PDB file of C-alpha atoms and ligand atoms in Angstrom:
ATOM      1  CA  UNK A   1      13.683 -23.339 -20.194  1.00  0.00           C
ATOM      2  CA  UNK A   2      16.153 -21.351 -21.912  1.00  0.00           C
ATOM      3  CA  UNK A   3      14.677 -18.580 -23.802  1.00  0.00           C
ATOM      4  CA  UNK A   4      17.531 -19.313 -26.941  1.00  0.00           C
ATOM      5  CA  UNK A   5      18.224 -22.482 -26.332  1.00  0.00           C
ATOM      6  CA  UNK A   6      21.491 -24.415 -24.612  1.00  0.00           C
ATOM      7  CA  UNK A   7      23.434 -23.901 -27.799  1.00  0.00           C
ATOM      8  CA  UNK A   8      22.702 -20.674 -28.324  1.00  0.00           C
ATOM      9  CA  UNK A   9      22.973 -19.716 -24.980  1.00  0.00           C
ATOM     10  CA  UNK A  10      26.809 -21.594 -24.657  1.00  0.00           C
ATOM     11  CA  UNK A  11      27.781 -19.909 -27.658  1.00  0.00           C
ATOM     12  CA  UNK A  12      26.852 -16.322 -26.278  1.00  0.00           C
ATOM     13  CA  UNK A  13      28.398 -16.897 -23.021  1.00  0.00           C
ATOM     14  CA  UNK A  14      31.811 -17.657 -24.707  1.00  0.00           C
ATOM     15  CA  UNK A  15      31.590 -14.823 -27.055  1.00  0.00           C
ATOM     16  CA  UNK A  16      31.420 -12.449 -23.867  1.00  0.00           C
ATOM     17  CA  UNK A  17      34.721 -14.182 -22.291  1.00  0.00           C
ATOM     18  CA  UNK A  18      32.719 -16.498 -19.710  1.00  0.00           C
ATOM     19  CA  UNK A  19      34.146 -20.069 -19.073  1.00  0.00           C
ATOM     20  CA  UNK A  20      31.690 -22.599 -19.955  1.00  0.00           C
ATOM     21  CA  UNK A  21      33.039 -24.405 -16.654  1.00  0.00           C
ATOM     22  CA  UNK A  22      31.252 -27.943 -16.151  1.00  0.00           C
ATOM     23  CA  UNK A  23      29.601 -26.481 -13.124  1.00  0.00           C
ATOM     24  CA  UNK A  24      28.436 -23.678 -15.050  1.00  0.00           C
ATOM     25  CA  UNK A  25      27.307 -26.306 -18.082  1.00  0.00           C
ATOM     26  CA  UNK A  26      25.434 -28.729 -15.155  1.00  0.00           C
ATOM     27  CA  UNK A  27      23.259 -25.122 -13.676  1.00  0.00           C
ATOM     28  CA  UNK A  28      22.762 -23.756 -17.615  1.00  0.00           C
ATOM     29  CA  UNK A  29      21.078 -27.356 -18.284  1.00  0.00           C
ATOM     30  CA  UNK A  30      19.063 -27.623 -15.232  1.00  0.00           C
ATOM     31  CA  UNK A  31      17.311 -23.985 -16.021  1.00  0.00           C
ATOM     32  CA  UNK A  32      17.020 -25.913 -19.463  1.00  0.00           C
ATOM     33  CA  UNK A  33      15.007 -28.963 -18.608  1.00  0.00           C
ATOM     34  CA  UNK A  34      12.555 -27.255 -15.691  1.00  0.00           C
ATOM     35  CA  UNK A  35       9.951 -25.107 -15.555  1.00  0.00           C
ATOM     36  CA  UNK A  36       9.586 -24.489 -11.913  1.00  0.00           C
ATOM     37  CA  UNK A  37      11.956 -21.381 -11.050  1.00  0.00           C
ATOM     38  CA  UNK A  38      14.105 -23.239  -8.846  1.00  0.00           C
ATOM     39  CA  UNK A  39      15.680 -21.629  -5.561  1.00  0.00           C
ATOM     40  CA  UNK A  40      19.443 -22.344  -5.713  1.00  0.00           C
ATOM     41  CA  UNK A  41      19.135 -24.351  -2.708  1.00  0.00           C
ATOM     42  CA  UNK A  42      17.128 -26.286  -4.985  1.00  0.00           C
ATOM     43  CA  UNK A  43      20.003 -26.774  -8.043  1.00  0.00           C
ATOM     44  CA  UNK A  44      22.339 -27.146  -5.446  1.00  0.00           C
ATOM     45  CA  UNK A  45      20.880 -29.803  -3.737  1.00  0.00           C
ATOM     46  CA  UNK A  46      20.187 -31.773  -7.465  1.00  0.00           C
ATOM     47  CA  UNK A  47      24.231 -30.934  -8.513  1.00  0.00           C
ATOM     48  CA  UNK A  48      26.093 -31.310  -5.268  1.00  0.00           C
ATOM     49  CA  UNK A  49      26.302 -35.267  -5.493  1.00  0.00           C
ATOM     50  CA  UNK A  50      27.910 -34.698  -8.658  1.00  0.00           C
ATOM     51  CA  UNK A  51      30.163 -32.075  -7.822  1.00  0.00           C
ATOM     52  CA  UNK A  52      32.599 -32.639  -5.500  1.00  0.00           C
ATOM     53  CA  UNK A  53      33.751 -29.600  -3.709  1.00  0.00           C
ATOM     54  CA  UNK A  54      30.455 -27.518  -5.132  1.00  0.00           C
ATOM     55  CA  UNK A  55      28.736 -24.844  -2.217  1.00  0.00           C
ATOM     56  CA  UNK A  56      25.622 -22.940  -2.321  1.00  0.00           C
ATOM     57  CA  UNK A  57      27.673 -19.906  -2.530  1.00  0.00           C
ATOM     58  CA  UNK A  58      29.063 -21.194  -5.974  1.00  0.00           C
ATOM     59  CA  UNK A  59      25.908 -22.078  -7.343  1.00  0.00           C
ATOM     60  CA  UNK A  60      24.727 -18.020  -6.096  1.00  0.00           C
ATOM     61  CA  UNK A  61      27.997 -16.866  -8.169  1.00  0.00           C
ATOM     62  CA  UNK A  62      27.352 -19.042 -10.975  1.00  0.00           C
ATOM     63  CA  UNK A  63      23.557 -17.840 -11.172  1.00  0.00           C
ATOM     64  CA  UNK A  64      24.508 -14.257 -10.745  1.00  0.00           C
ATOM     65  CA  UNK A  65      27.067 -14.000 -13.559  1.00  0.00           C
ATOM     66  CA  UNK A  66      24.609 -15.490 -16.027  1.00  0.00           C
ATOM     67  CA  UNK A  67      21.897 -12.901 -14.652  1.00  0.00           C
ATOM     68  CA  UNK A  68      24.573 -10.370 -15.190  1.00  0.00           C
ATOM     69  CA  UNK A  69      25.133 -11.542 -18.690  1.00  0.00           C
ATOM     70  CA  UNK A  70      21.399 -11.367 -19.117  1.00  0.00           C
ATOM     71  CA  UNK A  71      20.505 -15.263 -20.030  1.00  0.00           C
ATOM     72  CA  UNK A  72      18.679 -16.005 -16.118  1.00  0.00           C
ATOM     73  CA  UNK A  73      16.541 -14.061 -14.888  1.00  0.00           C
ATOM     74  CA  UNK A  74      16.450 -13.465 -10.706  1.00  0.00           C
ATOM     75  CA  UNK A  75      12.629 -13.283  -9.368  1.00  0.00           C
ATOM     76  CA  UNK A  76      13.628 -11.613  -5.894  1.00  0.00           C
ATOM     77  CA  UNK A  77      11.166 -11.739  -2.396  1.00  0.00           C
ATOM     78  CA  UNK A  78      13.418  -9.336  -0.649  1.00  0.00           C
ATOM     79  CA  UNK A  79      15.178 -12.472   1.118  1.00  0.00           C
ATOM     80  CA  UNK A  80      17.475 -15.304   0.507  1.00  0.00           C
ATOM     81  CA  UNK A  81      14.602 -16.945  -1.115  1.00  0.00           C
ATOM     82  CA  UNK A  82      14.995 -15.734  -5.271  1.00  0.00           C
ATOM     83  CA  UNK A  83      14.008 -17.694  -7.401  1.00  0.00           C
ATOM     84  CA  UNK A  84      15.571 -18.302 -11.308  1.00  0.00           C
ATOM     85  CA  UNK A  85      14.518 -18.709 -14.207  1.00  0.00           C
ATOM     86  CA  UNK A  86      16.340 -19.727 -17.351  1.00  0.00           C
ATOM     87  CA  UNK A  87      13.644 -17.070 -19.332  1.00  0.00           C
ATOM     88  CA  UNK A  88      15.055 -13.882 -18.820  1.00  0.00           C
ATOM     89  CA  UNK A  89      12.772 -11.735 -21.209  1.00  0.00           C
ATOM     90  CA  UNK A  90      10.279 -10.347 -19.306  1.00  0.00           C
ATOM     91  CA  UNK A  91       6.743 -11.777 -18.368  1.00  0.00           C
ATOM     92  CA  UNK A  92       4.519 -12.507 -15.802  1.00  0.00           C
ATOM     93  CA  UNK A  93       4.721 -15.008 -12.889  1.00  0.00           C
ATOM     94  CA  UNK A  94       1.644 -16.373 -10.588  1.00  0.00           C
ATOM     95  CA  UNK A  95       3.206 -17.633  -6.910  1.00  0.00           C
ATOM     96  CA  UNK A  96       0.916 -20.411  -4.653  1.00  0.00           C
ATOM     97  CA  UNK A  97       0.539 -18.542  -1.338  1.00  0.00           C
ATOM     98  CA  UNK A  98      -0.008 -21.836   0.202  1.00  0.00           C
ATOM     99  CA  UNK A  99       2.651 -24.073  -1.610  1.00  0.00           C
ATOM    100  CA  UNK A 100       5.254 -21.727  -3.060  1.00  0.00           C
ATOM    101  CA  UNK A 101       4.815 -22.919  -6.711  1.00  0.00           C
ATOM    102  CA  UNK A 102       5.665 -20.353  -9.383  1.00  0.00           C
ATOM    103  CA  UNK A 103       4.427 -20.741 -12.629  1.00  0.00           C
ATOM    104  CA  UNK A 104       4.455 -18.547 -15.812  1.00  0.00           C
ATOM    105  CA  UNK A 105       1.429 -16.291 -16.756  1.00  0.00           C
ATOM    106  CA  UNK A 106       1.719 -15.644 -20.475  1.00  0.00           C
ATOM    107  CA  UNK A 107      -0.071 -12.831 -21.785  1.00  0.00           C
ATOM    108  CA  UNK A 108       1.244  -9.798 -23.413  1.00  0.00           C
ATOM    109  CA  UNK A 109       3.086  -7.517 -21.172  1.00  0.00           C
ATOM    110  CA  UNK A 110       1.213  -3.834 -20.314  1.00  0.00           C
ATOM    111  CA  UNK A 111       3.095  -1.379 -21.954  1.00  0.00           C
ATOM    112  CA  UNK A 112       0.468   1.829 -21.180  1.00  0.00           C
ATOM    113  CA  UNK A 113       1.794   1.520 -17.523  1.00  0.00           C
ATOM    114  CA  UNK A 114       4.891   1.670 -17.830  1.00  0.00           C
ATOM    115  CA  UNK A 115       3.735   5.169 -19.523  1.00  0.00           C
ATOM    116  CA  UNK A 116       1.175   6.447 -16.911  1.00  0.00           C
ATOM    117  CA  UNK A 117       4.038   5.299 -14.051  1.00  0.00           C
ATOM    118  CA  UNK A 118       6.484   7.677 -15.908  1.00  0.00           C
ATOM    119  CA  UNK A 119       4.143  10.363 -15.843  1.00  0.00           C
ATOM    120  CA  UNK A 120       2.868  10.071 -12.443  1.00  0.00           C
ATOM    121  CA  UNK A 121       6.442  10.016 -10.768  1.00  0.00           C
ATOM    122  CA  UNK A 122       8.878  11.745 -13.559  1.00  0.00           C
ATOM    123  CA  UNK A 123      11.062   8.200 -13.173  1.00  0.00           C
ATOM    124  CA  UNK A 124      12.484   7.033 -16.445  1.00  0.00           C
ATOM    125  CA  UNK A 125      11.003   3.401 -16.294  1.00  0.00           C
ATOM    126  CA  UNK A 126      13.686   0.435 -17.301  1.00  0.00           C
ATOM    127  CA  UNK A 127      10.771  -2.536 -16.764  1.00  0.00           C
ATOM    128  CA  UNK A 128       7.967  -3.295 -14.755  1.00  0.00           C
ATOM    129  CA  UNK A 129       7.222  -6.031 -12.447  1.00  0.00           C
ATOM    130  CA  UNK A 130       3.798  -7.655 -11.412  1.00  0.00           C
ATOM    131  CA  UNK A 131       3.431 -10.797  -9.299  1.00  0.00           C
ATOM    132  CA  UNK A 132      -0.020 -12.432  -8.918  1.00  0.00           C
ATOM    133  CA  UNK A 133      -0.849 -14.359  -5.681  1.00  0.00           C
ATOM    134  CA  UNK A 134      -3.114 -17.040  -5.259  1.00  0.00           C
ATOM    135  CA  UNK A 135      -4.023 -20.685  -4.736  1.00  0.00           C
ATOM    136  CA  UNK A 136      -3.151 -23.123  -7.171  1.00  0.00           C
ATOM    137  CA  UNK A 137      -5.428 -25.744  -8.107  1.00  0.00           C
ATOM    138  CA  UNK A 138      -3.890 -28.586  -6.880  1.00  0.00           C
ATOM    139  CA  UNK A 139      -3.826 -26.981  -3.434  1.00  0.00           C
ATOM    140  CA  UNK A 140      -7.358 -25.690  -4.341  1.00  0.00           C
ATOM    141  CA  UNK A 141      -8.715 -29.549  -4.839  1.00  0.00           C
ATOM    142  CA  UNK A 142      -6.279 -30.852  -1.630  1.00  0.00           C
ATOM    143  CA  UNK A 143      -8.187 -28.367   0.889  1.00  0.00           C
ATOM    144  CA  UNK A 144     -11.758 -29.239  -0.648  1.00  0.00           C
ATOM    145  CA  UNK A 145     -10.703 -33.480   0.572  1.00  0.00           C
TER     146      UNK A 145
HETATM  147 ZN1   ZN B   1      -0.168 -24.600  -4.351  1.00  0.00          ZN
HETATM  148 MN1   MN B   2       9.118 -17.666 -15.755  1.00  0.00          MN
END
């Protein structure tokens, strides 16, 4: 989901010079309409049948300039496998270690950290990230069968 909205998020695009392209339209509404932090192997593979001509690479390009303009945000693994997510203000995410699913864990972010990290290293903090691992339940319940 789109943390403003499609409109909203059209409108600000355009008002910072980007090209609403149809490409770029088809990737804004799939972050719209899903919940599950889609690879871009993932978008591409739902677009590409539709697109004639449309690459992996372009759907990378097209996800980074929208990160850059702040409106997707990129949940990196320190490979080719990020992850995106049409929220970009900041919260928590809970991976399955045994089927990949990422899901949103809302609960208020923990400010006092970001505080006791500054004054533990002397680093001016800009955000904090925390990923929780674990099994889901559906893969809980599948290896109790
Ligand atoms: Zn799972
Ligand atoms: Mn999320």
């Amino acid at each position: 989901m789109l943390t403003h909205g499609l409109d909203w998020t059209y409108q600000y695009l355009r008002s910072q010079g980007v090209r609403i392209t149809p490409q770029r339209q088809a990737v804004l509404e799939y972050l719209d309409k899903t919940e599950s932090h889609p690879t871009a192997e993932t978008i591409y593979n739902s677009l590409k049948s539709k697109f004639e001509g449309l690459s992996l690479a372009t759907v990378y390009n097209i996800l980074h300039l929208f990160k850059d303009h702040g409106v997707v945000m990129e949940l990196s693994y320190g490979d080719s496998s990020s992850r995106f997510d049409g929220n970009a203000e900041n919260h928590y995410h809970i991976t399955c270690s045994r089927c990949g699913k990422v899901e949103d864990y809302h609960r208020d972010l923990v400010p006092e950290i970001e505080e006791e990290a500054e004054r533990a290293t002397g680093f001016k903090v800009q955000y904090h990230r925390v990923e929780f691992v674990g099994i889901c339940p559906e893969c809980a319940r599948r290896n109790m069968q």
